[in-house]
PDB file of C-alpha atoms in Angstrom:
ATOM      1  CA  UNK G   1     191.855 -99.703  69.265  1.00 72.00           C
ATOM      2  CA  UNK G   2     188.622 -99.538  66.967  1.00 80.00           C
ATOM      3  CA  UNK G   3     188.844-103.119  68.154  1.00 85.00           C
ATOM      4  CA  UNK G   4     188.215-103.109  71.606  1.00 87.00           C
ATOM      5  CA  UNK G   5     185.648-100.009  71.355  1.00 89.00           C
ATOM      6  CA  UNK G   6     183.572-102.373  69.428  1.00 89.00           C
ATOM      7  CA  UNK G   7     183.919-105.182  71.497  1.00 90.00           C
ATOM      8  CA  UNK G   8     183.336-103.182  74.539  1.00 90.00           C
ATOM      9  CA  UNK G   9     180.034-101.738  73.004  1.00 91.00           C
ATOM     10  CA  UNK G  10     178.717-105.425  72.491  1.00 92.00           C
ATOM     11  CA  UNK G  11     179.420-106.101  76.245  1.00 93.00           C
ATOM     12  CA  UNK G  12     177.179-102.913  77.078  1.00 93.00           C
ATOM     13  CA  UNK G  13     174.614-103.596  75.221  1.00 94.00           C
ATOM     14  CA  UNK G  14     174.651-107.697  76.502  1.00 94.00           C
ATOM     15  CA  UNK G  15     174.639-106.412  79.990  1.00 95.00           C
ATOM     16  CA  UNK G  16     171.808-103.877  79.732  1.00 95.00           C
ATOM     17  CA  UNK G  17     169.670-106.466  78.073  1.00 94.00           C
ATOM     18  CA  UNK G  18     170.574-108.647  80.478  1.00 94.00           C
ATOM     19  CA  UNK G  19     169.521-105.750  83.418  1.00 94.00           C
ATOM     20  CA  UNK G  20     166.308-105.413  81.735  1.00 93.00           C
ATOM     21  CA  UNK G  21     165.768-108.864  81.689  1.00 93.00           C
ATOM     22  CA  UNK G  22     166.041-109.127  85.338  1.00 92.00           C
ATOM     23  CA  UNK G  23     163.966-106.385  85.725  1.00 89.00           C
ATOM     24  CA  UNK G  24     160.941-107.836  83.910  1.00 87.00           C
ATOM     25  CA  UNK G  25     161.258-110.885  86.016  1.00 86.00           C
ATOM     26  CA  UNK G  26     161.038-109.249  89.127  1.00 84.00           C
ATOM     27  CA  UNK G  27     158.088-107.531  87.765  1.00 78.00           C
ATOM     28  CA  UNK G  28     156.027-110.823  86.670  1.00 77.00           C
ATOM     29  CA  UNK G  29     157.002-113.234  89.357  1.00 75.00           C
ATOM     30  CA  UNK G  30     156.108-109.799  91.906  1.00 69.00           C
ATOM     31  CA  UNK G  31     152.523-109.440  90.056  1.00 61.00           C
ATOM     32  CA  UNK G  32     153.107-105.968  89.446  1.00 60.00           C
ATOM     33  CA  UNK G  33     150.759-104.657  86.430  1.00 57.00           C
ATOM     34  CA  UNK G  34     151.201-101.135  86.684  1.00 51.00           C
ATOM     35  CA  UNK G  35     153.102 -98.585  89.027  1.00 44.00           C
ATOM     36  CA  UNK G  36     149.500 -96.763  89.763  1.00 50.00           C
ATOM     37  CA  UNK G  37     146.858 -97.987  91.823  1.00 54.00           C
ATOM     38  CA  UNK G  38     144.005 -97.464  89.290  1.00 70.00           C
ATOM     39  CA  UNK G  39     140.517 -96.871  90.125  1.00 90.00           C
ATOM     40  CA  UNK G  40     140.027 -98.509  93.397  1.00 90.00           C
ATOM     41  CA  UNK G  41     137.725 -98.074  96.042  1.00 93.00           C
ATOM     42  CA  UNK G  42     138.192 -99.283  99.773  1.00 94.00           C
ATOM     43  CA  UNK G  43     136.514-101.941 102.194  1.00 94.00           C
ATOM     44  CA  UNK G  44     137.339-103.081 105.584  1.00 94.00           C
ATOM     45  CA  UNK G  45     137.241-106.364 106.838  1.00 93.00           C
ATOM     46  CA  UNK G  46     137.959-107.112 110.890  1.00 94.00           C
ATOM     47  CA  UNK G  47     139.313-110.958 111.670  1.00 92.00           C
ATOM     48  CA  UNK G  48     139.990-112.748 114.913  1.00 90.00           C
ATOM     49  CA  UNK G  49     143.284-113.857 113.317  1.00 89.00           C
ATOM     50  CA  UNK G  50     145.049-113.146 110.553  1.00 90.00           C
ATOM     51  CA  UNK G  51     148.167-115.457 110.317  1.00 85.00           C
ATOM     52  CA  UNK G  52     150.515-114.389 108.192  1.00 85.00           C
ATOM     53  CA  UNK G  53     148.854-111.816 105.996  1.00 89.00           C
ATOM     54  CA  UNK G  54     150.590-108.957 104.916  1.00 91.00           C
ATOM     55  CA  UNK G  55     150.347-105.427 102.967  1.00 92.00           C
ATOM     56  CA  UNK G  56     150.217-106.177  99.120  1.00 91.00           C
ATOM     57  CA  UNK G  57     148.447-109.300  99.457  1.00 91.00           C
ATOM     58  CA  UNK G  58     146.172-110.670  96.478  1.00 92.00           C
ATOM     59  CA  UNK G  59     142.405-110.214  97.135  1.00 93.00           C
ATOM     60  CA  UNK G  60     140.937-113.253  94.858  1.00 93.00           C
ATOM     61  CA  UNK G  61     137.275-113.814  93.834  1.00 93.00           C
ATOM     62  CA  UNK G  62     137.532-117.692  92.576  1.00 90.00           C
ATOM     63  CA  UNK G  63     141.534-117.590  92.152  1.00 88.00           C
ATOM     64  CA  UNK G  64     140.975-114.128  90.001  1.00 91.00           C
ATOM     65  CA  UNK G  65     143.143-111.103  91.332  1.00 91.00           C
ATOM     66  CA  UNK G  66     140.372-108.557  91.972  1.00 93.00           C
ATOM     67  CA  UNK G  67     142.697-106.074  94.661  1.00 93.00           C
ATOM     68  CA  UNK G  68     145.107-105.943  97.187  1.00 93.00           C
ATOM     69  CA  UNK G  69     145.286-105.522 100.811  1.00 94.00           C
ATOM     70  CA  UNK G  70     146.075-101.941 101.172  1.00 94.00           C
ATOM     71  CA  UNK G  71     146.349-101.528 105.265  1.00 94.00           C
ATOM     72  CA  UNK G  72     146.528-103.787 108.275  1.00 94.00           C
ATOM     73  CA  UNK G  73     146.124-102.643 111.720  1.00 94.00           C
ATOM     74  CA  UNK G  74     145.131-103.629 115.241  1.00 93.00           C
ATOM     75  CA  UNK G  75     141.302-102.197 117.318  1.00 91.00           C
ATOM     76  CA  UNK G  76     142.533-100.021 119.442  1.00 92.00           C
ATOM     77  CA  UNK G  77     139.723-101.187 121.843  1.00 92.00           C
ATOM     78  CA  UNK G  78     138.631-105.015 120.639  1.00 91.00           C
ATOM     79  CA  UNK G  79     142.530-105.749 119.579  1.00 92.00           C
ATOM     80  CA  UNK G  80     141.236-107.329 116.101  1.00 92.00           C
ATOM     81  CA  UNK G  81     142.908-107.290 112.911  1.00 93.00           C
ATOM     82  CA  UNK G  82     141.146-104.781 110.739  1.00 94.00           C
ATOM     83  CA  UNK G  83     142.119-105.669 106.975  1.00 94.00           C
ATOM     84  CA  UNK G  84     141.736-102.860 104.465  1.00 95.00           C
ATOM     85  CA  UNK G  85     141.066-103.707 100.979  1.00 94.00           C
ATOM     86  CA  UNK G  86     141.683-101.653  97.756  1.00 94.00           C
ATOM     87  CA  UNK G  87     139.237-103.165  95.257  1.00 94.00           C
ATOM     88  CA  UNK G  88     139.184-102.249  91.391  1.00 92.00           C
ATOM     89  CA  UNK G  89     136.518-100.152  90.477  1.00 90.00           C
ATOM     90  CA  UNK G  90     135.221-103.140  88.286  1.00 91.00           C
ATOM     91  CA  UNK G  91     133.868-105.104  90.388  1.00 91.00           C
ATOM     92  CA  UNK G  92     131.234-104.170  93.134  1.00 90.00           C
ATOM     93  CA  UNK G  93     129.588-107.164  95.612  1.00 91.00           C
ATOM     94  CA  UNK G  94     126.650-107.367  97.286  1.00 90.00           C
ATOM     95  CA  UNK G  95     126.590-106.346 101.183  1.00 87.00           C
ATOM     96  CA  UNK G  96     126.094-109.526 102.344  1.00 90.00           C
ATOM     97  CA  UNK G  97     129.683-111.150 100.563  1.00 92.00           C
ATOM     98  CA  UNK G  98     131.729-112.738 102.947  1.00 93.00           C
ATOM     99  CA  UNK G  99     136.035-112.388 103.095  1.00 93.00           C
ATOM    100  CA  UNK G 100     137.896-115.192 104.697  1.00 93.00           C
ATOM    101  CA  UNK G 101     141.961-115.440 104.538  1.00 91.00           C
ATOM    102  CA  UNK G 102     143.263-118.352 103.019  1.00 90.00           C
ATOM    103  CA  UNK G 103     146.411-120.225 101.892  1.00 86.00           C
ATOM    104  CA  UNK G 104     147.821-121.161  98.320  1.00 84.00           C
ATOM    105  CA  UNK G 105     148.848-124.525  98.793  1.00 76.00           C
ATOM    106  CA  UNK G 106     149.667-125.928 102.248  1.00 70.00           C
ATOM    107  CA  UNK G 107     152.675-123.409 103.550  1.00 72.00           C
ATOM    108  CA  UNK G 108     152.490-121.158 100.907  1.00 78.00           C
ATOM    109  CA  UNK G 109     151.050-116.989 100.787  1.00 84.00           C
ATOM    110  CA  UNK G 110     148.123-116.443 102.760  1.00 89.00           C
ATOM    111  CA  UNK G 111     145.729-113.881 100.493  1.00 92.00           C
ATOM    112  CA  UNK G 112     142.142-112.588 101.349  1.00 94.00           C
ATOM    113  CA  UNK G 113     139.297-114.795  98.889  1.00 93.00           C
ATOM    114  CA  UNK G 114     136.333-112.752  98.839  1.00 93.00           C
ATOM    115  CA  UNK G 115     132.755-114.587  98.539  1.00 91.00           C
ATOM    116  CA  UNK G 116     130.444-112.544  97.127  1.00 91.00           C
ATOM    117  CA  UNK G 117     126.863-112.976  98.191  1.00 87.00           C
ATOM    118  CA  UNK G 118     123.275-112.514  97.076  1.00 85.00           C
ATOM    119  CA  UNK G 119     121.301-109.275  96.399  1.00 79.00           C
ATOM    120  CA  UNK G 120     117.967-108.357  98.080  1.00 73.00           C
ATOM    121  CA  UNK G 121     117.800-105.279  96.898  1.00 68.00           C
ATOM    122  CA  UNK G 122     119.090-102.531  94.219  1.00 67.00           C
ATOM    123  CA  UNK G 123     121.000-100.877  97.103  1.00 68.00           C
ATOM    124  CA  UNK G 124     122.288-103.787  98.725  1.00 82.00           C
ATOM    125  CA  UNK G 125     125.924-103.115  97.246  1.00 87.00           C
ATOM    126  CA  UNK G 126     129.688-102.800  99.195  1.00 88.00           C
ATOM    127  CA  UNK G 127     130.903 -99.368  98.489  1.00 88.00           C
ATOM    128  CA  UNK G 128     133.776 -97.018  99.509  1.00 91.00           C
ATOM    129  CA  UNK G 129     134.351 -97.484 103.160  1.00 89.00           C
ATOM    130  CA  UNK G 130     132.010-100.042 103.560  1.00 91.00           C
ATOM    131  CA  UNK G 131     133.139-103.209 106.606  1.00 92.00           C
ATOM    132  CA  UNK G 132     132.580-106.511 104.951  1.00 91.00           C
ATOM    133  CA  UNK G 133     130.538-108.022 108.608  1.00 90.00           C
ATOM    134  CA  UNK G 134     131.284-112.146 107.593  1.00 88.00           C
ATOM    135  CA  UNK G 135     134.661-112.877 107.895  1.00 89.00           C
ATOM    136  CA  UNK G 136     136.933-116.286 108.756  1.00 88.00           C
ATOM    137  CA  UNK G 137     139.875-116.139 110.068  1.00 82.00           C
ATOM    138  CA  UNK G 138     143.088-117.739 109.139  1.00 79.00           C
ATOM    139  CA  UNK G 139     143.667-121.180 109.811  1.00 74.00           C
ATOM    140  CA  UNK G 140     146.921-121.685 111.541  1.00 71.00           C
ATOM    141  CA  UNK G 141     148.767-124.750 110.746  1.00 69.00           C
ATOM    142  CA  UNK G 142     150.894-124.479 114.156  1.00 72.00           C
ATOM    143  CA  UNK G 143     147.477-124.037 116.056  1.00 75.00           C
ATOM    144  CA  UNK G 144     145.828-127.635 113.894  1.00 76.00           C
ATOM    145  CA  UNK G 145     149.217-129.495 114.822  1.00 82.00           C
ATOM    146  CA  UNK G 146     148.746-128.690 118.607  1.00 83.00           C
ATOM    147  CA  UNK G 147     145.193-129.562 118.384  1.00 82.00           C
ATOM    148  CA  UNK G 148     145.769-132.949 116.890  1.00 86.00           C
ATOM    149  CA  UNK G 149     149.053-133.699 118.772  1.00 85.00           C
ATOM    150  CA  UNK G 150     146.376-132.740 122.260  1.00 83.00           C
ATOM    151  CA  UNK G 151     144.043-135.113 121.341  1.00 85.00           C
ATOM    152  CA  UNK G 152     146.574-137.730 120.005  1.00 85.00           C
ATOM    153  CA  UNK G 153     147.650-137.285 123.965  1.00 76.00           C
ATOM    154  CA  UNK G 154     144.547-137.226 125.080  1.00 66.00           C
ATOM    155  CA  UNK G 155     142.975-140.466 123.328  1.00 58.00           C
ATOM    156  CA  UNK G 156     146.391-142.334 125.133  1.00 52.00           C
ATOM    157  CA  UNK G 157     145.363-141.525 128.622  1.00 51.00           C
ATOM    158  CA  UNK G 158     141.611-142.748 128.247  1.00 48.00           C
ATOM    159  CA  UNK G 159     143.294-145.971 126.681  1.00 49.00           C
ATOM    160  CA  UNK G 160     145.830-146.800 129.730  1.00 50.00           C
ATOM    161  CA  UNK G 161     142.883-146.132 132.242  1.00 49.00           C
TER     162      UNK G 161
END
């Protein structure tokens, strides 16, 4: 009897480690740091196209995490994309930086990479509620296919004639 209690107490404890090994996986490979949101302070970004961004996506100044995308909605009256970013209270940009979406790797998460631009002035800073004005949208790899399959098409007509 004392036995089994003690092997059944090794078990427990193997498969709680093991739970809580799980857990910190899920925790680094979902780039959680911290269950707040910090010190953050918000900018809006509108884009003709957004792809495939979505809610929690990286915001990346030179491949370094600076925020996340904390809302995405539609213009109710020119039917753009307006982005909303939650930036850390670290970092502030100049008003004329730039936010384009881009890809890591060739299919893989789209993320916003902010550019940050040059100051003219001491006031010329981004702050809370603040629309970053220069934006590119997302290149769409479905979009560059069609365009190069069209004038693939396109080139073989001129030829026959």
């Amino acid at each position: 009897m004392q036995q089994t209690r003690k092997l059944e107490l090794w078990v427990g404890s193997f498969v709680l480690l093991g739970l809580c090994a799980i857990l910190f996986m899920i925790f680094q490979v979902a780039d959680v740091k911290s269950l707040g949101s910090g010190d953050t302070y918000t900018l809006e970004a509108r884009f003709d196209n957004i792809g495939s961004l979505k809610v929690r996506s990286p915001v990346k100044v030179g491949g370094v995490v600076i925020g996340r995308v904390s809302d995405i909605h539609l213009d109710k009256e020119s039917f753009l994309p307006i982005v909303s970013l939650a930036i850390s209270s670290d970092y502030q940009f100049p008003d004329t930086s730039s936010a384009q979406v881009l890809t890591s790797g060739l299919i893989g998460e789209q993320y916003i990479g902010l550019v940050p631009g040059f100051v003219f002035d001491d006031e010329g800073y981004l702050a809370d509620g603040d629309r970053i004005e220069d934006t590119k949208s997302a290149l769409v790899l479905e979009d560059m296919i069609g365009q190069v399959l069209y004038s693939i098409g396109g080139s073989d007509e001129s030829s026959k004639e």
